[in-house]
Coordinates of N, CA and C and ligand atoms in Angstrom, one line a residue:
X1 N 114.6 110.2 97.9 CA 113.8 111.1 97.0 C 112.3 111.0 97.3
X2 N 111.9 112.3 97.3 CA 110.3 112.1 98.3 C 109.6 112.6 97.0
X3 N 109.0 111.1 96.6 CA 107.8 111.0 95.4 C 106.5 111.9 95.5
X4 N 105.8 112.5 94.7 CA 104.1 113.1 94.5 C 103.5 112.6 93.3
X5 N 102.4 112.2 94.0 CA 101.7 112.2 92.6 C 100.3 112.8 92.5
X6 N 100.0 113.2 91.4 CA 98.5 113.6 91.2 C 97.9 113.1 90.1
X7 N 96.7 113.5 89.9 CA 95.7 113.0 88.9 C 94.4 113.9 88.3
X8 N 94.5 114.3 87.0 CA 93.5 115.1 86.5 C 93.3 115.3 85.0
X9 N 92.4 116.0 84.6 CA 92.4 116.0 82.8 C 93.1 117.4 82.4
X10 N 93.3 118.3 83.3 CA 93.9 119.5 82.5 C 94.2 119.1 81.4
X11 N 92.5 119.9 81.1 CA 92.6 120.3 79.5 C 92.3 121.6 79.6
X12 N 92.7 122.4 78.1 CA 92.8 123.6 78.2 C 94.1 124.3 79.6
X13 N 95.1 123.8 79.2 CA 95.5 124.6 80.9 C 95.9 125.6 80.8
X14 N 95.6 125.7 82.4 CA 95.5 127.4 82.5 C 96.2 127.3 83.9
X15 N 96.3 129.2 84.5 CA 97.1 129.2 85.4 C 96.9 128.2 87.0
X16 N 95.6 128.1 87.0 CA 95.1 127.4 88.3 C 95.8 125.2 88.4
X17 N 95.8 125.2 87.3 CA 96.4 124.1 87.1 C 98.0 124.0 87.2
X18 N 98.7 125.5 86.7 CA 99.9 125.1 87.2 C 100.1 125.6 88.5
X19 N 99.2 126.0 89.4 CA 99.5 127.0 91.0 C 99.6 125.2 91.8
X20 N 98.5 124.4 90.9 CA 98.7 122.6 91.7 C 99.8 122.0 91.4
X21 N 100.2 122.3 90.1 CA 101.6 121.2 90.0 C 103.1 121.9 90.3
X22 N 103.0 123.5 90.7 CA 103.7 124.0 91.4 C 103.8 123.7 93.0
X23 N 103.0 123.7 93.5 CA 102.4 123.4 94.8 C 102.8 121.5 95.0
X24 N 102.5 121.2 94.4 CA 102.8 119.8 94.5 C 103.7 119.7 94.5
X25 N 105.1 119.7 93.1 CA 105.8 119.3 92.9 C 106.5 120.0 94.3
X26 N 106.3 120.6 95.3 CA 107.3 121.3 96.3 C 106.7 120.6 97.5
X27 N 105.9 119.8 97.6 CA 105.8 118.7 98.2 C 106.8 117.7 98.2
X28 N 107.6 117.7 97.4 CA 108.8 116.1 97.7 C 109.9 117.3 96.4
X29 N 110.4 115.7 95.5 CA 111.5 116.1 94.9 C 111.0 116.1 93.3
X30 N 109.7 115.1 93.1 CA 109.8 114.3 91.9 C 108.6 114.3 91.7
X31 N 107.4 114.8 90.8 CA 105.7 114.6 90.6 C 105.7 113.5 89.4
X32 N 104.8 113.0 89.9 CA 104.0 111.9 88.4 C 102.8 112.4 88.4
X33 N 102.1 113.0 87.7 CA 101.0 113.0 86.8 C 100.5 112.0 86.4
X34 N 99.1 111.8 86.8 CA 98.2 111.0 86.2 C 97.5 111.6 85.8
X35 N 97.4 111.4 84.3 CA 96.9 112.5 83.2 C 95.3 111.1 82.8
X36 N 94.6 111.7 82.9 CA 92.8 111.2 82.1 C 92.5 111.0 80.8
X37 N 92.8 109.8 80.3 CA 92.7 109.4 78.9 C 91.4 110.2 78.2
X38 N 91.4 110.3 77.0 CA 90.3 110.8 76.0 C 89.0 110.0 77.0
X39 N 89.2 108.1 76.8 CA 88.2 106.9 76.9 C 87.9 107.5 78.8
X40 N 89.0 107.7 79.5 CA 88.0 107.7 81.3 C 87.5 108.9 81.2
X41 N 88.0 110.4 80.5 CA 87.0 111.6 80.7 C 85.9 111.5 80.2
X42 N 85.4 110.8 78.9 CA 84.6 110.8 78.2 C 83.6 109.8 78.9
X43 N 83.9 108.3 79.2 CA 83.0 107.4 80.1 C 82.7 107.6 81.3
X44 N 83.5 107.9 82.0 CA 83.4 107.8 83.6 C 83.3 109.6 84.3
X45 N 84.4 110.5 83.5 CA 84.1 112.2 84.0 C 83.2 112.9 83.5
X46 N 82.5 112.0 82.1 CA 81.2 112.7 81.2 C 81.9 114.2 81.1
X47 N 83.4 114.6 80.6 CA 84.3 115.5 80.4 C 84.4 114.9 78.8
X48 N 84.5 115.8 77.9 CA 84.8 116.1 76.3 C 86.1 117.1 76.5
X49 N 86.8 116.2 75.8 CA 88.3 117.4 76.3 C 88.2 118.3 74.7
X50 N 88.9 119.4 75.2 CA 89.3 120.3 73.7 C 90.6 119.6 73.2
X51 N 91.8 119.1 74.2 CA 93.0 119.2 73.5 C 92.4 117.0 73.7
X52 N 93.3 116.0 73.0 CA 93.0 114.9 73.1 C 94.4 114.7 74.6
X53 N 94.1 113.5 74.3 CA 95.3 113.0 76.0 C 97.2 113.1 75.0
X54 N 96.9 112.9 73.6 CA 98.5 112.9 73.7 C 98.8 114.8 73.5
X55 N 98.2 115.6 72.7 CA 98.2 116.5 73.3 C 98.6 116.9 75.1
X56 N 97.5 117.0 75.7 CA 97.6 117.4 76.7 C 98.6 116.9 77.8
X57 N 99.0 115.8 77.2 CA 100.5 115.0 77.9 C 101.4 116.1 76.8
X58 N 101.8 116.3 75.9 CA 102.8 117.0 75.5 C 102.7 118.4 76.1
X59 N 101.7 118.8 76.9 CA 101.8 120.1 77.5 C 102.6 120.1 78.6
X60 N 101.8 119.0 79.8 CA 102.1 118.8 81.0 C 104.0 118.8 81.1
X61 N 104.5 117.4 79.8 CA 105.6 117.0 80.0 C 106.6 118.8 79.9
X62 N 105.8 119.1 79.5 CA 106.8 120.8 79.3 C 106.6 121.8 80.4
X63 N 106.2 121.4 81.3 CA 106.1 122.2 82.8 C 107.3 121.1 83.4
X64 N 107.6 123.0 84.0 CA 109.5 122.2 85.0 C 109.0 121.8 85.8
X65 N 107.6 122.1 86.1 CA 107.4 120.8 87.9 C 106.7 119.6 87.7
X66 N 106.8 118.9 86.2 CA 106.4 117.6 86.2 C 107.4 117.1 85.9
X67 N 107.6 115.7 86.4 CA 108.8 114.5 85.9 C 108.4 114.2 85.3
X68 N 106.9 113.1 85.6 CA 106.4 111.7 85.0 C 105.1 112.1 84.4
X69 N 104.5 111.8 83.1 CA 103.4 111.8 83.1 C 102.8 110.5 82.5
X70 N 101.8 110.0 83.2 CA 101.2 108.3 83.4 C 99.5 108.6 82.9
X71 N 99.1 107.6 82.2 CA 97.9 107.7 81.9 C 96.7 107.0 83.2
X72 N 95.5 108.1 83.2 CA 94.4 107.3 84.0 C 93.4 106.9 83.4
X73 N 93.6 105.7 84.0 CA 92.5 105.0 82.5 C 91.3 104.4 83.8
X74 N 91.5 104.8 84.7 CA 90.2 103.8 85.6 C 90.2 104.8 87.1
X75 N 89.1 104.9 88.2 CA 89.3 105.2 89.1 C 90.4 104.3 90.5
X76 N 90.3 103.1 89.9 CA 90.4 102.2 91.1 C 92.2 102.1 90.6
X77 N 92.9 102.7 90.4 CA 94.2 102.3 90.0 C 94.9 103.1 90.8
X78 N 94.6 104.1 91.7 CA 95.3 104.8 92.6 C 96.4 104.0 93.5
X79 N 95.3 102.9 94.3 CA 96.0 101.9 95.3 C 97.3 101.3 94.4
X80 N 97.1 100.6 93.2 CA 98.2 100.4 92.5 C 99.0 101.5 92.1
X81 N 98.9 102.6 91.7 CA 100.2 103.2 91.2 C 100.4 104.0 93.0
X82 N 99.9 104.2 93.8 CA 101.4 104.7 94.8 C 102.2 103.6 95.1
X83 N 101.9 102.3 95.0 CA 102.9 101.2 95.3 C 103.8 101.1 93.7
X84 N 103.7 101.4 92.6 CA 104.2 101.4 91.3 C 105.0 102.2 91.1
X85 N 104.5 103.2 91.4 CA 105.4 104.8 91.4 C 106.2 105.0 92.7
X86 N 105.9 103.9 93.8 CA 106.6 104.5 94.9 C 106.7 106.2 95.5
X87 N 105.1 106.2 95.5 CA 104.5 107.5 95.8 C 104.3 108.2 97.3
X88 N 105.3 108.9 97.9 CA 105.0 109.2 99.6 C 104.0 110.0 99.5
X89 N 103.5 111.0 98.9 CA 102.7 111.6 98.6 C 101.8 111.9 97.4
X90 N 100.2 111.7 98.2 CA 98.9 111.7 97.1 C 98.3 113.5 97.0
X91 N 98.2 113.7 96.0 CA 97.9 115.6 96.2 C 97.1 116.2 95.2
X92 N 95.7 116.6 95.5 CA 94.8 117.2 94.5 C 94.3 118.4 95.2
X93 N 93.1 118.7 94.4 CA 92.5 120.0 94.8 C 91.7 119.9 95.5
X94 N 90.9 120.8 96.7 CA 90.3 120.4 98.2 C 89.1 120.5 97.6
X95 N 88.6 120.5 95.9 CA 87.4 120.3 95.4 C 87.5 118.8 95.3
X96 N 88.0 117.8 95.8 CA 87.9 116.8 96.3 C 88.4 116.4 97.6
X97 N 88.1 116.9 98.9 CA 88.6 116.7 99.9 C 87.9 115.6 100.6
X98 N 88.8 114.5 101.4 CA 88.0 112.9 101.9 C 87.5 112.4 100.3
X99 N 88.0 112.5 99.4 CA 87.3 111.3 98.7 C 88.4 110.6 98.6
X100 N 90.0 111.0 98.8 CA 91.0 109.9 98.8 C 91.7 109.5 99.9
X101 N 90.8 109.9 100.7 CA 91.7 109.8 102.5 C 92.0 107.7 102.2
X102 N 91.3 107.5 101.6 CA 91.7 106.1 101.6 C 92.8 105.6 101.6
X103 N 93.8 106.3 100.7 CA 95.0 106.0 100.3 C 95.9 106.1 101.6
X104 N 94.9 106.5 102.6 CA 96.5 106.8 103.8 C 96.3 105.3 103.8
X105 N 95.5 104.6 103.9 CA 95.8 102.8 104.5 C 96.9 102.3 103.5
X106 N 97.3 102.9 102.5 CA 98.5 102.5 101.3 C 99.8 102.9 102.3
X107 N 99.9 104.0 103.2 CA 100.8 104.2 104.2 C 101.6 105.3 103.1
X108 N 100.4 106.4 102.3 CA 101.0 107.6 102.1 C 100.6 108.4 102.4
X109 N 101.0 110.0 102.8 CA 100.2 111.2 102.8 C 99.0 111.9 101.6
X110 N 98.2 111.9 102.0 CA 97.1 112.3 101.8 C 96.8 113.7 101.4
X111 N 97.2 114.9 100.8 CA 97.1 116.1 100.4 C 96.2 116.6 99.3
X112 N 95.3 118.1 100.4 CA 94.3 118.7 99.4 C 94.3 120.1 99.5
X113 N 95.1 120.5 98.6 CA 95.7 121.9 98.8 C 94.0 122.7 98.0
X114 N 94.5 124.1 98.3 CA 93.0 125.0 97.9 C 93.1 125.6 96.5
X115 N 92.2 125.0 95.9 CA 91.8 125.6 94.0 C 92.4 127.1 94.1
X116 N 92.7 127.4 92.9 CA 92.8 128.7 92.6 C 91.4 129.1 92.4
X117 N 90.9 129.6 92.9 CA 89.4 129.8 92.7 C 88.9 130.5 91.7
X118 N 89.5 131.7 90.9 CA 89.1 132.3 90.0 C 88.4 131.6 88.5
X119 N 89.4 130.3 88.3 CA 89.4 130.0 87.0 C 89.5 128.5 87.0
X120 N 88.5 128.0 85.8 CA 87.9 126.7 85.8 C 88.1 126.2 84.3
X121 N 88.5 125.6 83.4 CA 88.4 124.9 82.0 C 86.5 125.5 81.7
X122 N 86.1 124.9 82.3 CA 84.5 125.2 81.9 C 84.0 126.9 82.1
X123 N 85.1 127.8 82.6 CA 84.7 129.1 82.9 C 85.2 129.6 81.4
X124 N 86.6 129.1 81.0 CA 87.0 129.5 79.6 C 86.3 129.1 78.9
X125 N 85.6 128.0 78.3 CA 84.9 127.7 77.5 C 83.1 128.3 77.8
X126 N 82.9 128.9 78.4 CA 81.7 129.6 78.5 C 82.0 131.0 78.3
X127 N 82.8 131.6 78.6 CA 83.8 133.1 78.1 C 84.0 133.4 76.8
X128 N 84.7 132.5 76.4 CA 84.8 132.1 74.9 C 83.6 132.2 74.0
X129 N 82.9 131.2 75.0 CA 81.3 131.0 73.2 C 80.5 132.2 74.0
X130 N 80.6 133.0 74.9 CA 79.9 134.0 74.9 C 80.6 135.6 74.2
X131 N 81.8 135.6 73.5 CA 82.6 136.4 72.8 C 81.3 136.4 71.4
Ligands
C2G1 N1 92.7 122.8 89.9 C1 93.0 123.9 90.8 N2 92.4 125.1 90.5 C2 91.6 125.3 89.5 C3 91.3 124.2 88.6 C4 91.9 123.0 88.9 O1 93.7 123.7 91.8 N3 91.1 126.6 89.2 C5 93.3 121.5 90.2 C6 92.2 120.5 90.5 O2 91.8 120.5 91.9 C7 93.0 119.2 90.2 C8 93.9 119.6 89.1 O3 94.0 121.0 89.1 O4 93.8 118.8 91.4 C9 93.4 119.1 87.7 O5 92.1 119.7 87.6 P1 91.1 118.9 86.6 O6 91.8 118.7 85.3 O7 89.8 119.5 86.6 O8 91.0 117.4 87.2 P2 89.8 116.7 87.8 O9 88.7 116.6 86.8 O10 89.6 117.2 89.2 O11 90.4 115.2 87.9 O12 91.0 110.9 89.7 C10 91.0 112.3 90.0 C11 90.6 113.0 88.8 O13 91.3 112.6 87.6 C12 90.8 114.5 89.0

Protein backbone atom coordinates (compact mmCIF):
# COMPACT_ATOMS: atom_id res chain seq x y z
CA UNK A 1 0.00 0.00 0.00
CA UNK A 2 1.68 3.32 -1.27
CA UNK A 3 1.21 5.84 1.69
CA UNK A 4 0.82 10.11 1.12
CA UNK A 5 0.86 12.50 3.31
CA UNK A 6 0.32 16.23 3.51
CA UNK A 7 0.12 19.13 5.80
CA UNK A 8 -1.99 22.31 6.06
CA UNK A 9 -4.70 24.46 7.95
CA UNK A 10 -7.61 24.25 5.51
CA UNK A 11 -9.67 26.39 7.03
CA UNK A 12 -12.60 27.63 5.51
CA UNK A 13 -12.31 24.85 2.68
CA UNK A 14 -12.84 25.36 -0.48
CA UNK A 15 -12.51 23.84 -3.94
CA UNK A 16 -8.64 24.45 -4.26
CA UNK A 17 -7.99 22.45 -1.19
CA UNK A 18 -9.89 19.54 -2.34
CA UNK A 19 -8.20 19.70 -6.27
CA UNK A 20 -4.74 18.85 -3.43
CA UNK A 21 -6.23 16.14 -1.58
CA UNK A 22 -7.71 14.72 -4.75
CA UNK A 23 -4.48 14.96 -6.46
CA UNK A 24 -2.69 13.57 -3.69
CA UNK A 25 -4.69 10.93 -2.51
CA UNK A 26 -4.01 9.45 -6.42
CA UNK A 27 -0.52 9.59 -5.60
CA UNK A 28 -0.55 6.05 -3.62
CA UNK A 29 -3.56 4.23 -2.08
CA UNK A 30 -3.93 5.89 1.40
CA UNK A 31 -3.46 10.07 2.46
CA UNK A 32 -2.77 11.22 6.11
CA UNK A 33 -3.41 14.74 6.70
CA UNK A 34 -1.58 16.73 8.84
CA UNK A 35 -4.03 19.12 9.91
CA UNK A 36 -2.52 22.66 11.93
CA UNK A 37 -3.66 22.86 15.40
CA UNK A 38 -5.61 26.20 16.56
CA UNK A 39 -1.82 26.70 19.01
CA UNK A 40 0.87 26.16 15.59
CA UNK A 41 -1.47 28.42 13.18
CA UNK A 42 -1.84 30.97 15.67
CA UNK A 43 2.12 30.93 17.09
CA UNK A 44 4.15 29.88 14.37
CA UNK A 45 1.63 30.59 10.83
CA UNK A 46 0.44 34.00 12.61
CA UNK A 47 -2.94 32.25 10.77
CA UNK A 48 -6.44 32.92 12.97
CA UNK A 49 -8.51 30.08 11.74
CA UNK A 50 -12.48 30.75 11.23
CA UNK A 51 -13.39 27.08 11.89
CA UNK A 52 -11.11 25.74 15.22
CA UNK A 53 -8.81 22.38 14.44
CA UNK A 54 -11.61 19.86 15.79
CA UNK A 55 -13.94 21.46 13.45
CA UNK A 56 -11.81 21.53 10.55
CA UNK A 57 -10.69 17.77 11.19
CA UNK A 58 -14.42 16.90 11.13
CA UNK A 59 -14.48 18.35 7.62
CA UNK A 60 -11.37 16.85 6.21
CA UNK A 61 -12.37 13.33 7.85
CA UNK A 62 -15.52 13.54 5.42
CA UNK A 63 -13.68 13.89 2.15
CA UNK A 64 -13.42 10.26 0.26
CA UNK A 65 -9.76 11.10 -0.38
CA UNK A 66 -8.63 11.41 3.22
CA UNK A 67 -7.90 8.20 5.41
CA UNK A 68 -6.00 9.77 8.32
CA UNK A 69 -6.20 12.90 9.85
CA UNK A 70 -3.11 13.76 12.40
CA UNK A 71 -2.44 16.92 14.18
CA UNK A 72 0.51 19.53 13.40
CA UNK A 73 1.63 20.87 16.31
CA UNK A 74 5.38 21.84 15.26
CA UNK A 75 7.40 22.30 12.01
CA UNK A 76 10.11 19.95 12.78
CA UNK A 77 7.83 16.75 13.06
CA UNK A 78 7.77 15.93 9.34
CA UNK A 79 11.11 13.74 9.65
CA UNK A 80 9.19 11.85 12.37
CA UNK A 81 5.83 11.27 11.01
CA UNK A 82 7.00 9.84 7.38
CA UNK A 83 8.86 7.19 9.47
CA UNK A 84 5.48 6.88 11.87
CA UNK A 85 3.04 6.93 9.21
CA UNK A 86 5.26 4.95 6.95
CA UNK A 87 4.89 7.68 4.41
CA UNK A 88 6.37 6.87 0.46
CA UNK A 89 5.08 10.07 -0.37
CA UNK A 90 5.43 13.84 0.92
CA UNK A 91 2.91 16.24 -1.23
CA UNK A 92 1.94 20.06 -1.00
CA UNK A 93 1.32 22.99 -3.01
CA UNK A 94 4.38 24.41 -5.40
CA UNK A 95 3.58 27.62 -3.11
CA UNK A 96 6.05 25.81 -1.18
CA UNK A 97 8.47 24.37 -3.61
CA UNK A 98 12.36 23.22 -2.10
CA UNK A 99 11.33 24.06 1.32
CA UNK A 100 10.74 20.17 1.93
CA UNK A 101 13.19 18.67 -0.58
CA UNK A 102 14.77 17.68 2.78
CA UNK A 103 12.60 14.90 3.34
CA UNK A 104 13.99 12.96 0.29
CA UNK A 105 17.15 12.15 2.82
CA UNK A 106 14.04 10.30 4.88
CA UNK A 107 14.23 8.09 1.51
CA UNK A 108 10.58 9.47 0.36
CA UNK A 109 9.30 11.25 -2.71
CA UNK A 110 9.07 14.69 -2.48
CA UNK A 111 5.87 16.21 -4.37
CA UNK A 112 4.75 19.86 -5.30
CA UNK A 113 1.81 19.79 -7.38
CA UNK A 114 0.36 23.42 -8.76
CA UNK A 115 -2.25 25.64 -6.47
CA UNK A 116 -5.49 26.07 -7.94
CA UNK A 117 -4.80 29.50 -8.47
CA UNK A 118 -7.97 31.22 -8.50
CA UNK A 119 -8.85 30.84 -4.81
CA UNK A 120 -7.19 31.43 -1.43
CA UNK A 121 -9.07 31.24 2.38
CA UNK A 122 -7.74 34.94 2.61
CA UNK A 123 -9.47 35.80 -0.91
CA UNK A 124 -12.89 34.58 0.82
CA UNK A 125 -12.49 36.33 3.70
CA UNK A 126 -11.71 39.73 1.94
CA UNK A 127 -14.84 39.02 -0.55
CA UNK A 128 -16.93 38.50 2.18
CA UNK A 129 -16.18 41.69 4.51
CA UNK A 130 -16.19 43.61 1.25
CA UNK A 131 -20.15 42.42 0.68
N1 LIG B 1 -3.83 24.85 -1.83
C1 LIG B 1 -3.99 24.73 -3.21
N2 LIG B 1 -4.68 25.67 -3.88
C2 LIG B 1 -5.23 26.72 -3.23
C3 LIG B 1 -5.08 26.84 -1.83
C4 LIG B 1 -4.37 25.89 -1.14
O1 LIG B 1 -3.48 23.76 -3.82
N3 LIG B 1 -5.93 27.64 -3.96
C5 LIG B 1 -3.06 23.81 -1.13
C6 LIG B 1 -1.81 24.36 -0.44
O2 LIG B 1 -0.74 24.47 -1.37
C7 LIG B 1 -1.56 23.29 0.62
C8 LIG B 1 -2.98 22.84 0.99
O3 LIG B 1 -3.84 23.24 -0.10
O4 LIG B 1 -0.86 22.19 0.04
C9 LIG B 1 -3.46 23.46 2.28
O5 LIG B 1 -3.37 24.87 2.15
P1 LIG B 1 -3.25 25.74 3.50
O6 LIG B 1 -4.33 25.35 4.43
O7 LIG B 1 -3.07 27.17 3.10
O8 LIG B 1 -1.90 25.17 4.11
P2 LIG B 1 -0.53 25.93 4.40
O9 LIG B 1 -0.79 27.16 5.19
O10 LIG B 1 0.17 26.04 3.11
O11 LIG B 1 0.17 24.88 5.39
O12 LIG B 1 3.80 22.50 7.26
C10 LIG B 1 3.14 22.88 6.06
C11 LIG B 1 1.99 23.83 6.34
O13 LIG B 1 1.14 23.30 7.34
C12 LIG B 1 1.21 24.08 5.06
Amino acid sequence: MRRVITYGTFDLLHYGHINLLRRARALGDYLIVALSTDEFNWNEKKKRCYFSYEERKLLLEAIRYVDLVIPEESWEQKRRDVHLYQADTFVIGDDWTGKFDFLREEGIEVVYLPRTPEISTTQIKQEIAAK
